[in-house]
């Protein structure tokens, strides 16, 4: 088919957007690009600027909340933002006053926050409390909705189920775990369910049960409680009504002191941090039965360290490739590679730049780790190497009074 003279030139012009026709040379005259030096310079400048714009737009300011111990400089719950490109943290600001809101949990819908009141005398009872707050999304300000007794002393950990209908909590002094219903407006209902642990172990600190954490598996079928006083990991089936039915248990080395636990994203493995003997255990998990089997146990401290052993937190990278554990006393984070078998290989142990790193958290993108140094009133931000999992401090520690726990707003509406 023969194309009439001049039509090709019109087609060339039609293919170019009008804005680009004003910038780039016309190829119609000779069929060759006639681009002088100023034009080439402008062309590459625009490309770089456009690339820079994409890079800039990919950054987010993600809000997080900090639970603290009060009595010193802290007055309650604080909030700040993390820049996911630079790792810069804004100045934490007080968003709600409360006594010892040491651990927090965010509702899956991001509209509400729940906090333990880690006390032993709430309302004249030998109990702590669980409080519900609504979140003002732009400022992070919290409004108290209500507060319920935890029916056990010193509640120290809590989570919200995937459906956002139940808060599950662990009472350290009370030695029990329980649930509270979440009502339609985000507040907590009155009808709670409680399970009392029984028994003891081999050290003076373990003369009775000390429930230290409770976590849910990926399907929300089972809740797993780590009890430091019993040296056990106890599995419960969680009913729709919030009832906890005991179905299995796993025992650690006597005197280990199980503290915190995390599931692998694939749902087939779990990792248990033992506070008292400073070890982390890799476990295989059977989702149907809720049973665990030991795969491996590794120390979280250097072999030559002779000081205080006191592990605090264990977290897993969103990719499932790396595991992190905090050491108080040594004031460090231990980093492990997770192998296909579920076993671990130590990568490094790195100081946090502060004292008493208690809880720590990975941001939702998996780029940064934020460690709370409780006794030095600071949060240290580390950049995570995507291939090795190694940590590199990013900037100076950020001041925050007695930080204990950090929780980010969910970047996804469902878990």
Tab-separated table of C-alpha atoms in Angstrom:
chain	number	residue	atom	x	y	z
A	1	UNK	CA	0.000	0.000	0.000
A	2	UNK	CA	1.458	3.348	-1.019
A	3	UNK	CA	1.357	6.135	1.516
A	4	UNK	CA	0.798	9.566	0.004
A	5	UNK	CA	3.616	12.045	0.378
A	6	UNK	CA	3.539	14.005	3.627
A	7	UNK	CA	1.228	11.588	5.430
A	8	UNK	CA	4.142	9.970	7.273
A	9	UNK	CA	5.108	13.303	8.688
A	10	UNK	CA	1.589	13.849	9.952
A	11	UNK	CA	1.616	10.388	11.560
A	12	UNK	CA	4.889	11.156	13.320
A	13	UNK	CA	3.435	14.327	14.728
A	14	UNK	CA	0.253	12.553	15.803
A	15	UNK	CA	2.200	9.937	17.774
A	16	UNK	CA	3.891	12.534	19.907
A	17	UNK	CA	1.969	14.181	22.736
A	18	UNK	CA	1.619	17.921	22.227
A	19	UNK	CA	3.875	18.747	25.193
A	20	UNK	CA	6.657	16.533	23.854
A	21	UNK	CA	6.409	18.048	20.355
A	22	UNK	CA	7.339	21.365	21.930
A	23	UNK	CA	10.448	19.866	23.564
A	24	UNK	CA	11.873	17.194	21.271
A	25	UNK	CA	13.072	17.698	17.654
A	26	UNK	CA	10.921	16.767	14.703
A	27	UNK	CA	12.142	13.642	12.916
A	28	UNK	CA	10.084	14.319	9.818
A	29	UNK	CA	12.527	16.287	7.683
A	30	UNK	CA	15.482	13.937	7.289
A	31	UNK	CA	14.450	10.845	9.272
A	32	UNK	CA	17.361	11.495	11.638
A	33	UNK	CA	17.273	13.023	15.088
A	34	UNK	CA	18.435	16.592	14.946
A	35	UNK	CA	19.258	17.284	18.563
A	36	UNK	CA	21.762	20.007	19.417
A	37	UNK	CA	23.635	20.194	22.732
A	38	UNK	CA	21.131	22.438	24.595
A	39	UNK	CA	18.278	20.164	23.563
A	40	UNK	CA	20.160	17.034	24.666
A	41	UNK	CA	20.941	18.711	27.992
A	42	UNK	CA	17.286	19.609	28.512
A	43	UNK	CA	16.243	16.078	27.548
A	44	UNK	CA	18.504	14.389	30.105
A	45	UNK	CA	17.699	16.998	32.761
A	46	UNK	CA	14.004	16.232	32.390
A	47	UNK	CA	14.673	12.501	32.607
A	48	UNK	CA	16.635	12.936	35.835
A	49	UNK	CA	14.009	15.246	37.294
A	50	UNK	CA	11.255	12.789	36.417
A	51	UNK	CA	13.212	9.914	37.976
A	52	UNK	CA	13.786	12.020	41.054
A	53	UNK	CA	10.084	12.745	41.272
A	54	UNK	CA	9.251	9.045	41.221
A	55	UNK	CA	11.860	8.402	43.922
A	56	UNK	CA	10.436	11.164	46.072
A	57	UNK	CA	6.833	10.083	45.689
A	58	UNK	CA	7.658	6.525	46.766
A	59	UNK	CA	8.435	7.757	50.306
A	60	UNK	CA	5.706	7.693	52.924
A	61	UNK	CA	5.300	9.179	56.375
A	62	UNK	CA	3.946	6.235	58.365
A	63	UNK	CA	2.505	6.943	61.796
A	64	UNK	CA	3.437	4.876	64.816
A	65	UNK	CA	2.586	4.908	68.504
A	66	UNK	CA	4.879	4.382	71.488
A	67	UNK	CA	3.833	2.708	74.717
A	68	UNK	CA	5.833	3.733	77.794
A	69	UNK	CA	6.314	3.337	81.509
A	70	UNK	CA	5.155	6.459	83.315
A	71	UNK	CA	6.369	7.902	86.602
A	72	UNK	CA	9.452	9.592	85.206
A	73	UNK	CA	9.306	11.978	82.269
A	74	UNK	CA	6.654	9.988	80.412
A	75	UNK	CA	2.968	10.801	80.765
A	76	UNK	CA	1.438	8.110	78.566
A	77	UNK	CA	1.263	7.199	74.871
A	78	UNK	CA	3.329	9.075	72.270
A	79	UNK	CA	3.127	9.233	68.496
A	80	UNK	CA	5.516	10.077	65.654
A	81	UNK	CA	6.046	9.315	61.970
A	82	UNK	CA	8.741	7.443	60.068
A	83	UNK	CA	9.855	8.495	56.592
A	84	UNK	CA	10.155	5.199	54.705
A	85	UNK	CA	12.761	6.612	52.336
A	86	UNK	CA	15.161	8.376	54.711
A	87	UNK	CA	14.424	6.617	57.998
A	88	UNK	CA	13.925	9.980	59.702
A	89	UNK	CA	11.585	9.966	62.700
A	90	UNK	CA	9.577	13.033	63.675
A	91	UNK	CA	9.600	14.293	67.246
A	92	UNK	CA	7.357	12.010	69.352
A	93	UNK	CA	4.408	13.875	70.854
A	94	UNK	CA	2.135	12.931	73.727
A	95	UNK	CA	-1.244	11.848	72.326
A	96	UNK	CA	-2.917	10.311	75.401
A	97	UNK	CA	-2.245	10.307	79.127
A	98	UNK	CA	-2.388	6.929	80.866
A	99	UNK	CA	-0.515	5.086	83.616
A	100	UNK	CA	2.019	2.527	82.297
A	101	UNK	CA	0.593	1.908	78.808
A	102	UNK	CA	3.488	-0.462	78.219
A	103	UNK	CA	2.081	-2.455	75.303
A	104	UNK	CA	-0.176	-1.448	72.447
A	105	UNK	CA	-2.197	-3.031	69.644
A	106	UNK	CA	-3.812	-1.433	66.589
A	107	UNK	CA	-7.241	-2.435	65.279
A	108	UNK	CA	-7.063	-3.875	61.702
A	109	UNK	CA	-9.175	-0.950	60.487
A	110	UNK	CA	-6.673	1.591	61.900
A	111	UNK	CA	-9.414	3.505	63.690
A	112	UNK	CA	-8.706	2.300	67.216
A	113	UNK	CA	-5.792	1.574	69.538
A	114	UNK	CA	-5.726	-0.677	72.609
A	115	UNK	CA	-3.283	-0.407	75.492
A	116	UNK	CA	-2.573	-2.338	78.652
A	117	UNK	CA	-2.353	-0.441	81.912
A	118	UNK	CA	0.497	-2.372	83.518
A	119	UNK	CA	-0.466	-1.936	87.165
A	120	UNK	CA	-1.567	-4.213	90.000
A	121	UNK	CA	-4.164	-1.997	91.687
A	122	UNK	CA	-6.742	-0.971	89.091
A	123	UNK	CA	-10.048	0.061	90.636
A	124	UNK	CA	-9.014	-1.203	94.060
A	125	UNK	CA	-8.482	-4.707	92.657
A	126	UNK	CA	-5.262	-6.725	92.215
A	127	UNK	CA	-5.570	-6.089	88.520
A	128	UNK	CA	-4.307	-4.010	85.665
A	129	UNK	CA	-6.454	-2.731	82.822
A	130	UNK	CA	-7.010	-2.654	79.069
A	131	UNK	CA	-8.000	0.672	77.491
A	132	UNK	CA	-9.628	1.470	74.142
A	133	UNK	CA	-8.910	4.676	72.206
A	134	UNK	CA	-10.139	6.129	68.945
A	135	UNK	CA	-7.409	7.443	66.604
A	136	UNK	CA	-7.503	10.829	64.887
A	137	UNK	CA	-5.765	9.793	61.627
A	138	UNK	CA	-4.173	13.122	60.690
A	139	UNK	CA	-2.634	14.008	64.048
A	140	UNK	CA	-2.493	10.642	65.817
A	141	UNK	CA	-4.358	12.107	68.783
A	142	UNK	CA	-6.147	9.509	70.888
A	143	UNK	CA	-9.530	9.785	72.583
A	144	UNK	CA	-10.257	7.388	75.420
A	145	UNK	CA	-13.408	5.346	74.810
A	146	UNK	CA	-13.354	3.148	77.911
A	147	UNK	CA	-11.197	0.948	80.131
A	148	UNK	CA	-11.790	-2.528	81.524
A	149	UNK	CA	-10.020	-4.509	84.272
A	150	UNK	CA	-7.668	-7.228	83.017
A	151	UNK	CA	-8.577	-9.416	86.038
A	152	UNK	CA	-4.926	-10.059	86.763
A	153	UNK	CA	-1.948	-8.014	87.863
A	154	UNK	CA	0.515	-6.355	85.462
A	155	UNK	CA	-0.921	-7.017	82.000
A	156	UNK	CA	2.149	-6.845	79.756
A	157	UNK	CA	1.094	-7.858	76.232
A	158	UNK	CA	-1.974	-7.782	73.977
A	159	UNK	CA	-3.103	-8.369	70.384
A	160	UNK	CA	-6.267	-7.850	68.331
A	161	UNK	CA	-7.666	-10.669	66.216
A	162	UNK	CA	-7.845	-10.347	62.414
A	163	UNK	CA	-11.596	-9.673	62.426
A	164	UNK	CA	-11.168	-6.869	64.950
A	165	UNK	CA	-13.710	-8.412	67.335
A	166	UNK	CA	-11.502	-9.485	70.260
A	167	UNK	CA	-8.568	-8.179	72.297
A	168	UNK	CA	-6.378	-10.942	73.756
A	169	UNK	CA	-4.094	-10.079	76.697
A	170	UNK	CA	-1.570	-11.648	79.085
A	171	UNK	CA	-1.233	-10.784	82.806
A	172	UNK	CA	2.317	-11.300	84.074
A	173	UNK	CA	1.703	-11.107	87.827
A	174	UNK	CA	-1.743	-12.647	87.523
A	175	UNK	CA	-0.349	-15.620	85.573
A	176	UNK	CA	-3.362	-15.740	83.279
A	177	UNK	CA	-4.547	-14.852	79.788
A	178	UNK	CA	-7.887	-13.557	78.629
A	179	UNK	CA	-10.043	-11.865	76.016
A	180	UNK	CA	-12.315	-8.821	75.843
A	181	UNK	CA	-14.910	-8.227	73.108
A	182	UNK	CA	-14.592	-5.186	70.850
A	183	UNK	CA	-17.908	-3.443	70.263
A	184	UNK	CA	-19.027	-1.801	67.025
A	185	UNK	CA	-17.798	1.637	68.116
A	186	UNK	CA	-14.353	0.267	69.027
A	187	UNK	CA	-14.884	0.285	72.786
A	188	UNK	CA	-14.453	-2.801	74.980
A	189	UNK	CA	-17.390	-4.866	76.155
A	190	UNK	CA	-17.851	-6.093	79.719
A	191	UNK	CA	-17.965	-9.839	79.135
A	192	UNK	CA	-14.375	-11.046	79.387
A	193	UNK	CA	-13.021	-14.581	79.342
A	194	UNK	CA	-10.056	-15.641	81.501
A	195	UNK	CA	-7.835	-18.730	81.785
A	196	UNK	CA	-5.669	-19.159	84.883
A	197	UNK	CA	-2.319	-20.896	84.415
A	198	UNK	CA	-1.108	-23.313	87.098
A	199	UNK	CA	2.307	-24.654	88.068
A	200	UNK	CA	5.905	-23.562	88.568
A	201	UNK	CA	9.458	-24.269	87.423
A	202	UNK	CA	13.008	-24.428	88.778
A	203	UNK	CA	14.146	-20.886	89.683
A	204	UNK	CA	12.939	-18.572	92.498
A	205	UNK	CA	11.374	-16.303	89.869
A	206	UNK	CA	9.347	-19.260	88.604
A	207	UNK	CA	7.476	-20.204	91.761
A	208	UNK	CA	4.223	-19.525	89.928
A	209	UNK	CA	2.896	-18.798	86.443
A	210	UNK	CA	3.853	-15.579	84.645
A	211	UNK	CA	2.027	-15.242	81.321
A	212	UNK	CA	4.253	-12.913	79.302
A	213	UNK	CA	2.692	-12.750	75.831
A	214	UNK	CA	-0.097	-14.021	73.617
A	215	UNK	CA	-0.111	-14.277	69.810
A	216	UNK	CA	-2.438	-15.515	67.080
A	217	UNK	CA	-1.605	-17.767	64.157
A	218	UNK	CA	-2.239	-16.698	60.555
A	219	UNK	CA	-5.757	-18.134	60.430
A	220	UNK	CA	-6.759	-16.781	63.849
A	221	UNK	CA	-7.615	-20.334	64.872
A	222	UNK	CA	-5.114	-20.628	67.697
A	223	UNK	CA	-3.726	-18.298	70.347
A	224	UNK	CA	-0.258	-19.086	71.704
A	225	UNK	CA	0.737	-17.925	75.202
A	226	UNK	CA	4.354	-17.863	76.425
A	227	UNK	CA	4.564	-18.398	80.189
A	228	UNK	CA	7.899	-17.468	81.783
A	229	UNK	CA	7.005	-19.056	85.123
A	230	UNK	CA	6.115	-22.443	83.662
A	231	UNK	CA	8.768	-22.689	80.909
A	232	UNK	CA	5.924	-23.467	78.521
A	233	UNK	CA	4.285	-22.339	75.312
A	234	UNK	CA	0.545	-23.049	75.613
A	235	UNK	CA	-1.776	-23.252	72.606
A	236	UNK	CA	-5.466	-22.344	72.836
A	237	UNK	CA	-8.241	-22.591	70.290
A	238	UNK	CA	-9.981	-19.229	70.006
A	239	UNK	CA	-13.746	-19.397	69.490
A	240	UNK	CA	-15.870	-16.720	67.834
A	241	UNK	CA	-17.231	-15.864	71.271
A	242	UNK	CA	-13.713	-15.179	72.565
A	243	UNK	CA	-13.370	-18.360	74.596
A	244	UNK	CA	-9.877	-19.889	74.925
A	245	UNK	CA	-9.789	-23.701	74.901
A	246	UNK	CA	-6.453	-25.334	75.728
A	247	UNK	CA	-5.363	-27.790	73.027
A	248	UNK	CA	-1.573	-28.250	73.320
A	249	UNK	CA	1.599	-27.209	75.132
A	250	UNK	CA	5.320	-27.149	74.417
A	251	UNK	CA	7.986	-27.247	77.148
A	252	UNK	CA	11.328	-25.422	77.007
A	253	UNK	CA	14.503	-26.166	78.963
A	254	UNK	CA	13.850	-25.688	82.715
A	255	UNK	CA	14.840	-22.178	83.702
A	256	UNK	CA	14.663	-20.831	80.133
A	257	UNK	CA	11.854	-18.379	80.868
A	258	UNK	CA	9.759	-18.100	77.659
A	259	UNK	CA	8.873	-14.452	77.046
A	260	UNK	CA	7.834	-13.528	73.500
A	261	UNK	CA	6.929	-15.487	70.385
A	262	UNK	CA	6.456	-14.840	66.674
A	263	UNK	CA	5.035	-16.897	63.791
A	264	UNK	CA	6.837	-17.198	60.460
A	265	UNK	CA	4.831	-15.704	57.549
A	266	UNK	CA	4.526	-19.174	55.980
A	267	UNK	CA	2.625	-20.408	59.049
A	268	UNK	CA	4.797	-23.533	59.408
A	269	UNK	CA	7.358	-22.246	61.908
A	270	UNK	CA	7.440	-20.271	65.132
A	271	UNK	CA	10.252	-18.632	67.119
A	272	UNK	CA	10.251	-18.431	70.907
A	273	UNK	CA	12.509	-16.031	72.805
A	274	UNK	CA	13.596	-17.236	76.242
A	275	UNK	CA	14.346	-14.319	78.549
A	276	UNK	CA	16.196	-15.977	81.399
A	277	UNK	CA	18.762	-18.137	79.581
A	278	UNK	CA	19.067	-15.778	76.567
A	279	UNK	CA	18.167	-18.231	73.826
A	280	UNK	CA	15.816	-18.358	70.853
A	281	UNK	CA	14.113	-21.589	69.792
A	282	UNK	CA	12.961	-22.475	66.281
A	283	UNK	CA	9.827	-24.628	66.299
A	284	UNK	CA	7.782	-26.382	63.628
A	285	UNK	CA	4.052	-25.706	63.857
A	286	UNK	CA	1.057	-27.881	62.959
A	287	UNK	CA	-1.819	-25.444	62.232
A	288	UNK	CA	-4.533	-28.072	62.591
A	289	UNK	CA	-3.557	-29.313	66.044
A	290	UNK	CA	-1.713	-26.259	67.377
A	291	UNK	CA	1.261	-28.426	68.371
A	292	UNK	CA	4.933	-27.412	68.230
A	293	UNK	CA	8.096	-29.467	67.841
A	294	UNK	CA	11.630	-28.276	68.541
A	295	UNK	CA	13.964	-27.717	65.598
A	296	UNK	CA	16.857	-25.767	67.110
A	297	UNK	CA	17.880	-23.482	69.978
A	298	UNK	CA	20.617	-20.830	69.677
A	299	UNK	CA	22.075	-18.270	72.105
A	300	UNK	CA	21.295	-14.589	71.565
A	301	UNK	CA	24.532	-13.374	73.208
A	302	UNK	CA	28.236	-13.595	72.342
A	303	UNK	CA	29.895	-16.589	73.974
A	304	UNK	CA	32.333	-14.426	75.912
A	305	UNK	CA	29.618	-12.250	77.527
A	306	UNK	CA	29.352	-12.818	81.293
A	307	UNK	CA	26.896	-10.082	82.255
A	308	UNK	CA	23.148	-10.026	82.835
A	309	UNK	CA	21.008	-12.224	80.592
A	310	UNK	CA	17.617	-10.691	79.849
A	311	UNK	CA	16.090	-11.076	76.401
A	312	UNK	CA	13.064	-8.929	75.581
A	313	UNK	CA	11.644	-9.108	72.040
A	314	UNK	CA	11.672	-11.278	68.927
A	315	UNK	CA	10.494	-10.101	65.489
A	316	UNK	CA	10.611	-11.549	61.990
A	317	UNK	CA	11.211	-9.734	58.717
A	318	UNK	CA	8.152	-9.447	56.412
A	319	UNK	CA	9.993	-11.590	53.831
A	320	UNK	CA	10.484	-14.355	56.400
A	321	UNK	CA	14.221	-14.349	55.677
A	322	UNK	CA	15.541	-12.793	58.893
A	323	UNK	CA	14.894	-12.964	62.635
A	324	UNK	CA	15.777	-10.345	65.257
A	325	UNK	CA	16.051	-10.633	69.055
A	326	UNK	CA	16.839	-7.952	71.657
A	327	UNK	CA	19.209	-8.374	74.616
A	328	UNK	CA	18.909	-6.188	77.691
A	329	UNK	CA	22.091	-6.089	79.755
A	330	UNK	CA	24.181	-6.529	76.617
A	331	UNK	CA	22.047	-3.788	74.987
A	332	UNK	CA	22.026	-5.336	71.551
A	333	UNK	CA	20.027	-6.869	68.709
A	334	UNK	CA	20.911	-10.372	67.526
A	335	UNK	CA	20.304	-10.983	63.816
A	336	UNK	CA	19.698	-14.412	62.260
A	337	UNK	CA	19.122	-15.725	58.764
A	338	UNK	CA	16.161	-18.109	58.543
A	339	UNK	CA	16.912	-21.153	56.423
A	340	UNK	CA	14.401	-23.075	54.298
A	341	UNK	CA	14.261	-25.731	57.029
A	342	UNK	CA	13.108	-23.127	59.551
A	343	UNK	CA	16.405	-23.300	61.407
A	344	UNK	CA	18.492	-20.202	62.068
A	345	UNK	CA	22.019	-19.035	61.264
A	346	UNK	CA	23.454	-16.120	63.225
A	347	UNK	CA	24.418	-13.100	61.114
A	348	UNK	CA	25.545	-10.557	63.722
A	349	UNK	CA	24.950	-9.041	67.153
A	350	UNK	CA	24.856	-5.237	67.060
A	351	UNK	CA	24.623	-2.670	69.866
A	352	UNK	CA	21.519	-0.456	69.904
A	353	UNK	CA	23.298	2.708	71.022
A	354	UNK	CA	21.260	2.910	74.224
A	355	UNK	CA	20.382	1.068	77.420
A	356	UNK	CA	17.753	-1.610	77.948
A	357	UNK	CA	16.384	-2.258	74.445
A	358	UNK	CA	13.012	-3.726	75.320
A	359	UNK	CA	10.530	-4.071	72.499
A	360	UNK	CA	11.505	-3.162	68.946
A	361	UNK	CA	9.629	-3.205	65.655
A	362	UNK	CA	10.177	-3.460	61.898
A	363	UNK	CA	8.362	-0.948	59.735
A	364	UNK	CA	5.782	-2.452	57.331
A	365	UNK	CA	8.122	-2.104	54.334
A	366	UNK	CA	10.862	-4.087	56.067
A	367	UNK	CA	13.414	-1.322	55.407
A	368	UNK	CA	13.917	-0.159	58.984
A	369	UNK	CA	14.096	-1.498	62.532
A	370	UNK	CA	13.190	0.820	65.424
A	371	UNK	CA	14.649	-0.166	68.803
A	372	UNK	CA	13.373	1.391	72.044
A	373	UNK	CA	16.094	1.995	74.626
A	374	UNK	CA	13.997	2.151	77.780
A	375	UNK	CA	16.666	3.367	80.223
A	376	UNK	CA	18.196	5.969	77.910
A	377	UNK	CA	14.894	7.500	76.748
A	378	UNK	CA	15.590	6.978	73.064
A	379	UNK	CA	14.582	5.230	69.855
A	380	UNK	CA	17.350	4.098	67.504
A	381	UNK	CA	16.536	3.624	63.818
A	382	UNK	CA	18.456	0.976	61.878
A	383	UNK	CA	18.505	0.460	58.117
A	384	UNK	CA	17.996	-3.216	57.211
A	385	UNK	CA	20.140	-4.639	54.412
A	386	UNK	CA	17.685	-6.357	52.038
A	387	UNK	CA	20.047	-9.239	51.193
A	388	UNK	CA	21.844	-9.981	54.454
A	389	UNK	CA	19.464	-8.596	57.063
A	390	UNK	CA	22.331	-6.711	58.712
A	391	UNK	CA	21.589	-3.503	60.595
A	392	UNK	CA	23.170	-0.068	60.134
A	393	UNK	CA	22.291	2.818	62.430
A	394	UNK	CA	20.454	5.544	60.526
A	395	UNK	CA	21.053	8.944	62.110
A	396	UNK	CA	21.046	9.876	65.794
A	397	UNK	CA	18.710	8.284	68.383
A	398	UNK	CA	15.398	10.121	68.820
A	399	UNK	CA	14.343	11.230	72.301
A	400	UNK	CA	11.262	9.568	73.765
A	401	UNK	CA	10.735	9.050	77.518
A	402	UNK	CA	10.984	5.416	78.752
A	403	UNK	CA	9.819	3.802	75.493
A	404	UNK	CA	8.680	0.190	75.773
A	405	UNK	CA	6.609	-0.721	72.698
A	406	UNK	CA	6.085	0.615	69.179
A	407	UNK	CA	3.165	-0.181	66.912
A	408	UNK	CA	2.672	1.136	63.363
A	409	UNK	CA	-0.656	1.883	61.788
A	410	UNK	CA	-1.500	-0.919	59.379
A	411	UNK	CA	-0.603	-0.245	55.761
A	412	UNK	CA	-3.152	-2.887	54.751
A	413	UNK	CA	-6.723	-2.918	55.965
A	414	UNK	CA	-6.697	-6.659	56.439
A	415	UNK	CA	-3.923	-8.838	57.829
